[in-house]
Short mmCIF file of N, CA and C in Angstrom, two decimals:
data_model
loop_
_atom_site.label_atom_id
_atom_site.label_comp_id
_atom_site.label_asym_id
_atom_site.label_seq_id
_atom_site.Cartn_x
_atom_site.Cartn_y
_atom_site.Cartn_z
N UNK A 193 -31.06 71.67 87.97
CA UNK A 193 -31.86 70.47 88.17
C UNK A 193 -31.31 69.35 87.30
N UNK A 194 -31.03 68.18 87.86
CA UNK A 194 -30.47 67.08 87.07
C UNK A 194 -31.48 66.54 86.07
N UNK A 195 -31.00 65.94 84.97
CA UNK A 195 -31.91 65.36 83.99
C UNK A 195 -32.74 64.24 84.60
N UNK A 196 -33.92 64.05 84.07
CA UNK A 196 -34.81 62.98 84.50
C UNK A 196 -34.20 61.64 84.09
N UNK A 197 -33.88 60.74 85.03
CA UNK A 197 -33.20 59.50 84.68
C UNK A 197 -34.01 58.54 83.82
N UNK A 198 -35.29 58.78 83.64
CA UNK A 198 -36.07 57.89 82.78
C UNK A 198 -36.29 58.52 81.40
N UNK A 199 -35.79 59.72 81.20
CA UNK A 199 -36.00 60.42 79.94
C UNK A 199 -34.97 60.00 78.90
N UNK A 200 -35.28 60.32 77.67
CA UNK A 200 -34.31 60.14 76.61
C UNK A 200 -33.29 61.25 76.66
N UNK A 201 -32.20 61.06 75.96
CA UNK A 201 -31.15 62.05 75.90
C UNK A 201 -30.62 62.08 74.47
N UNK A 202 -30.53 63.26 73.88
CA UNK A 202 -29.95 63.41 72.56
C UNK A 202 -28.47 63.72 72.74
N UNK A 203 -27.61 62.91 72.14
CA UNK A 203 -26.17 63.07 72.27
C UNK A 203 -25.57 63.36 70.90
N UNK A 204 -24.77 64.41 70.83
CA UNK A 204 -24.04 64.76 69.60
C UNK A 204 -22.60 64.35 69.82
N UNK A 205 -22.07 63.56 68.89
CA UNK A 205 -20.71 63.06 69.03
C UNK A 205 -19.94 63.21 67.72
N UNK A 206 -18.64 62.93 67.77
CA UNK A 206 -17.76 63.14 66.63
C UNK A 206 -17.26 61.79 66.10
N UNK A 207 -17.45 61.56 64.78
CA UNK A 207 -16.90 60.36 64.15
C UNK A 207 -15.38 60.54 64.04
N UNK A 208 -14.67 60.31 65.11
CA UNK A 208 -13.24 60.61 65.16
C UNK A 208 -12.35 59.50 64.65
N UNK A 209 -12.88 58.35 64.36
CA UNK A 209 -12.05 57.22 63.95
C UNK A 209 -11.94 57.07 62.43
N UNK A 210 -12.51 58.00 61.71
CA UNK A 210 -12.43 57.96 60.24
C UNK A 210 -11.19 58.74 59.81
N UNK A 211 -10.22 58.06 59.19
CA UNK A 211 -9.04 58.78 58.71
C UNK A 211 -9.43 59.81 57.65
N UNK A 212 -8.78 60.95 57.67
CA UNK A 212 -9.09 62.03 56.73
C UNK A 212 -9.01 61.55 55.28
N UNK A 213 -8.10 60.65 54.97
CA UNK A 213 -7.95 60.17 53.59
C UNK A 213 -9.15 59.33 53.12
N UNK A 214 -9.96 58.83 54.06
CA UNK A 214 -11.13 58.03 53.68
C UNK A 214 -12.41 58.85 53.56
N UNK A 215 -12.35 60.13 53.88
CA UNK A 215 -13.54 60.97 53.80
C UNK A 215 -13.97 61.10 52.35
N UNK A 216 -15.26 60.90 52.11
CA UNK A 216 -15.81 60.97 50.76
C UNK A 216 -16.60 62.26 50.61
N UNK A 217 -16.45 62.90 49.47
CA UNK A 217 -17.12 64.18 49.25
C UNK A 217 -18.12 64.14 48.11
N UNK A 218 -18.10 63.12 47.31
CA UNK A 218 -18.99 63.07 46.15
C UNK A 218 -20.05 62.00 46.26
N UNK A 219 -20.86 61.92 45.23
CA UNK A 219 -21.91 60.90 45.17
C UNK A 219 -21.29 59.55 44.84
N UNK A 220 -21.96 58.50 45.28
CA UNK A 220 -21.51 57.14 44.97
C UNK A 220 -22.70 56.20 44.95
N UNK A 221 -22.47 55.01 44.47
CA UNK A 221 -23.51 53.98 44.45
C UNK A 221 -23.61 53.36 45.85
N UNK A 222 -24.82 53.19 46.35
CA UNK A 222 -25.00 52.56 47.65
C UNK A 222 -24.43 51.15 47.63
N UNK A 223 -23.67 50.81 48.63
CA UNK A 223 -23.06 49.49 48.80
C UNK A 223 -22.24 49.08 47.58
N UNK A 224 -21.80 50.06 46.78
CA UNK A 224 -21.00 49.76 45.59
C UNK A 224 -21.78 49.12 44.46
N UNK A 225 -23.09 49.10 44.56
CA UNK A 225 -23.95 48.46 43.55
C UNK A 225 -24.20 49.43 42.40
N UNK A 226 -23.57 49.21 41.25
CA UNK A 226 -23.69 50.11 40.11
C UNK A 226 -25.05 50.03 39.42
N UNK A 227 -25.89 49.06 39.80
CA UNK A 227 -27.26 49.00 39.28
C UNK A 227 -28.14 50.08 39.91
N UNK A 228 -27.72 50.59 41.05
CA UNK A 228 -28.46 51.65 41.74
C UNK A 228 -27.88 53.00 41.35
N UNK A 229 -28.69 54.05 41.38
CA UNK A 229 -28.17 55.39 41.03
C UNK A 229 -27.22 55.90 42.12
N UNK A 230 -26.35 56.81 41.73
CA UNK A 230 -25.47 57.45 42.71
C UNK A 230 -26.30 58.38 43.58
N UNK A 231 -25.95 58.43 44.85
CA UNK A 231 -26.62 59.35 45.78
C UNK A 231 -25.55 60.12 46.55
N UNK A 232 -25.94 61.28 47.04
CA UNK A 232 -25.01 62.13 47.78
C UNK A 232 -24.60 61.45 49.09
N UNK A 233 -23.48 61.85 49.62
CA UNK A 233 -22.90 61.21 50.80
C UNK A 233 -23.83 61.26 52.02
N UNK A 234 -24.61 62.33 52.19
CA UNK A 234 -25.49 62.43 53.36
C UNK A 234 -26.69 61.49 53.26
N UNK A 235 -27.05 61.07 52.06
CA UNK A 235 -28.17 60.14 51.89
C UNK A 235 -27.75 58.71 52.21
N UNK A 236 -26.49 58.48 52.44
CA UNK A 236 -25.98 57.13 52.63
C UNK A 236 -25.80 56.72 54.09
N UNK A 237 -25.89 57.65 55.01
CA UNK A 237 -25.61 57.37 56.42
C UNK A 237 -24.20 56.83 56.61
N UNK A 238 -23.30 57.26 55.76
CA UNK A 238 -21.92 56.79 55.81
C UNK A 238 -21.14 57.50 56.92
N UNK A 239 -20.26 56.77 57.56
CA UNK A 239 -19.40 57.39 58.57
C UNK A 239 -18.28 58.18 57.91
N UNK A 240 -18.06 57.97 56.61
CA UNK A 240 -16.97 58.62 55.90
C UNK A 240 -17.39 59.94 55.26
N UNK A 241 -18.27 60.67 55.89
CA UNK A 241 -18.74 61.92 55.31
C UNK A 241 -17.88 63.10 55.74
N UNK A 242 -18.02 64.19 55.00
CA UNK A 242 -17.19 65.36 55.28
C UNK A 242 -17.52 66.02 56.60
N UNK A 243 -18.77 66.04 56.95
CA UNK A 243 -19.22 66.65 58.20
C UNK A 243 -19.40 65.51 59.18
N UNK A 244 -18.54 65.38 60.18
CA UNK A 244 -18.46 64.14 60.95
C UNK A 244 -19.17 64.08 62.29
N UNK A 245 -20.06 64.99 62.63
CA UNK A 245 -20.79 64.74 63.87
C UNK A 245 -21.93 63.75 63.65
N UNK A 246 -22.25 63.01 64.69
CA UNK A 246 -23.38 62.10 64.67
C UNK A 246 -24.31 62.48 65.80
N UNK A 247 -25.57 62.09 65.68
CA UNK A 247 -26.56 62.37 66.72
C UNK A 247 -27.29 61.07 67.03
N UNK A 248 -27.46 60.79 68.29
CA UNK A 248 -28.14 59.57 68.70
C UNK A 248 -29.04 59.87 69.88
N UNK A 249 -30.24 59.34 69.86
CA UNK A 249 -31.13 59.44 71.01
C UNK A 249 -30.98 58.16 71.81
N UNK A 250 -30.67 58.30 73.07
CA UNK A 250 -30.46 57.14 73.92
C UNK A 250 -31.25 57.33 75.23
N UNK A 251 -31.15 56.36 76.07
CA UNK A 251 -31.86 56.41 77.36
C UNK A 251 -30.87 56.76 78.46
N UNK A 252 -31.20 57.77 79.23
CA UNK A 252 -30.37 58.17 80.37
C UNK A 252 -30.67 57.24 81.54
N UNK A 253 -29.65 56.55 82.00
CA UNK A 253 -29.80 55.58 83.08
C UNK A 253 -29.48 56.20 84.44
N UNK A 254 -28.35 56.94 84.49
CA UNK A 254 -27.90 57.44 85.79
C UNK A 254 -27.01 58.67 85.57
N UNK A 255 -27.07 59.60 86.51
CA UNK A 255 -26.16 60.75 86.54
C UNK A 255 -25.28 60.58 87.76
N UNK A 256 -23.95 60.56 87.53
CA UNK A 256 -22.99 60.38 88.61
C UNK A 256 -21.98 61.52 88.52
N UNK A 257 -22.28 62.63 89.19
CA UNK A 257 -21.42 63.81 89.08
C UNK A 257 -21.47 64.36 87.65
N UNK A 258 -20.32 64.37 86.98
CA UNK A 258 -20.27 64.83 85.59
C UNK A 258 -20.42 63.68 84.59
N UNK A 259 -20.55 62.46 85.08
CA UNK A 259 -20.69 61.29 84.21
C UNK A 259 -22.16 60.98 83.99
N UNK A 260 -22.52 60.81 82.73
CA UNK A 260 -23.87 60.38 82.36
C UNK A 260 -23.79 58.93 81.90
N UNK A 261 -24.59 58.08 82.47
CA UNK A 261 -24.62 56.67 82.09
C UNK A 261 -25.86 56.49 81.21
N UNK A 262 -25.63 55.98 79.99
CA UNK A 262 -26.71 55.87 79.02
C UNK A 262 -26.80 54.46 78.47
N UNK A 263 -27.93 54.18 77.82
CA UNK A 263 -28.15 52.90 77.17
C UNK A 263 -28.65 53.18 75.76
N UNK A 264 -28.10 52.47 74.78
CA UNK A 264 -28.57 52.61 73.41
C UNK A 264 -27.88 53.70 72.60
N UNK A 265 -26.75 54.20 73.07
CA UNK A 265 -26.02 55.21 72.32
C UNK A 265 -25.36 54.56 71.11
N UNK A 266 -25.59 55.10 69.94
CA UNK A 266 -25.08 54.54 68.70
C UNK A 266 -23.69 55.12 68.40
N UNK A 267 -22.72 54.82 69.28
CA UNK A 267 -21.35 55.30 69.14
C UNK A 267 -20.42 54.28 69.78
N UNK A 268 -19.17 54.31 69.37
CA UNK A 268 -18.15 53.41 69.91
C UNK A 268 -17.66 53.97 71.25
N UNK A 269 -17.35 53.09 72.19
CA UNK A 269 -16.83 53.51 73.48
C UNK A 269 -15.59 54.37 73.28
N UNK A 270 -15.54 55.53 73.92
CA UNK A 270 -14.41 56.44 73.79
C UNK A 270 -14.62 57.52 72.74
N UNK A 271 -15.76 57.50 72.06
CA UNK A 271 -16.06 58.53 71.06
C UNK A 271 -16.24 59.87 71.74
N UNK A 272 -15.61 60.94 71.23
CA UNK A 272 -15.78 62.26 71.85
C UNK A 272 -17.22 62.77 71.75
N UNK A 273 -17.75 63.19 72.87
CA UNK A 273 -19.10 63.76 72.91
C UNK A 273 -18.98 65.27 72.78
N UNK A 274 -19.74 65.84 71.84
CA UNK A 274 -19.70 67.28 71.61
C UNK A 274 -20.76 68.02 72.41
N UNK A 275 -21.85 67.34 72.73
CA UNK A 275 -22.92 67.97 73.50
C UNK A 275 -24.06 67.01 73.71
N UNK A 276 -24.99 67.42 74.54
CA UNK A 276 -26.18 66.60 74.81
C UNK A 276 -27.29 67.50 75.30
N UNK A 277 -28.51 67.01 75.17
CA UNK A 277 -29.65 67.72 75.75
C UNK A 277 -30.80 66.75 75.93
N UNK A 278 -31.64 67.07 76.89
CA UNK A 278 -32.86 66.30 77.08
C UNK A 278 -33.88 66.81 76.08
N UNK A 279 -34.57 65.90 75.40
CA UNK A 279 -35.59 66.34 74.45
C UNK A 279 -36.71 67.10 75.16
N UNK A 280 -37.38 67.96 74.42
CA UNK A 280 -38.51 68.69 75.00
C UNK A 280 -39.66 67.72 75.27
N UNK A 281 -40.59 68.15 76.06
CA UNK A 281 -41.73 67.28 76.39
C UNK A 281 -42.50 66.84 75.15
N UNK A 282 -42.51 67.65 74.12
CA UNK A 282 -43.27 67.32 72.92
C UNK A 282 -42.61 66.21 72.12
N UNK A 283 -41.30 65.98 72.32
CA UNK A 283 -40.62 64.92 71.58
C UNK A 283 -40.32 63.70 72.43
N UNK A 284 -40.66 63.72 73.68
CA UNK A 284 -40.32 62.58 74.55
C UNK A 284 -41.03 61.29 74.17
N UNK A 285 -42.12 61.36 73.46
CA UNK A 285 -42.81 60.14 73.08
C UNK A 285 -41.99 59.33 72.09
N UNK A 286 -41.00 59.95 71.43
CA UNK A 286 -40.15 59.26 70.46
C UNK A 286 -38.93 58.64 71.09
N UNK A 287 -38.81 58.69 72.39
CA UNK A 287 -37.62 58.15 73.04
C UNK A 287 -37.62 56.62 72.93
N UNK A 288 -36.40 56.02 73.12
CA UNK A 288 -36.30 54.56 73.02
C UNK A 288 -37.04 53.85 74.14
#
């Protein structure tokens, strides 16, 4: 059964445009502001993190064969998609 075209869609993608040399593994000051305490890389929402998948909830517009057309995906065009799923009925109220 095809996904509901008015439903949200959770998409898992890969931050593939971050060069390996820019990946950060330790704590740092947010926005480089040394007045703020250092926080771990996952608390920063940084694209330069060691674990590079991202997750975005977007709106499914159309299904065309194997192509899914979406709106509101927080990724750059051409970003590799690792997987997707339609949210369960209990989480659909949080869709965009």
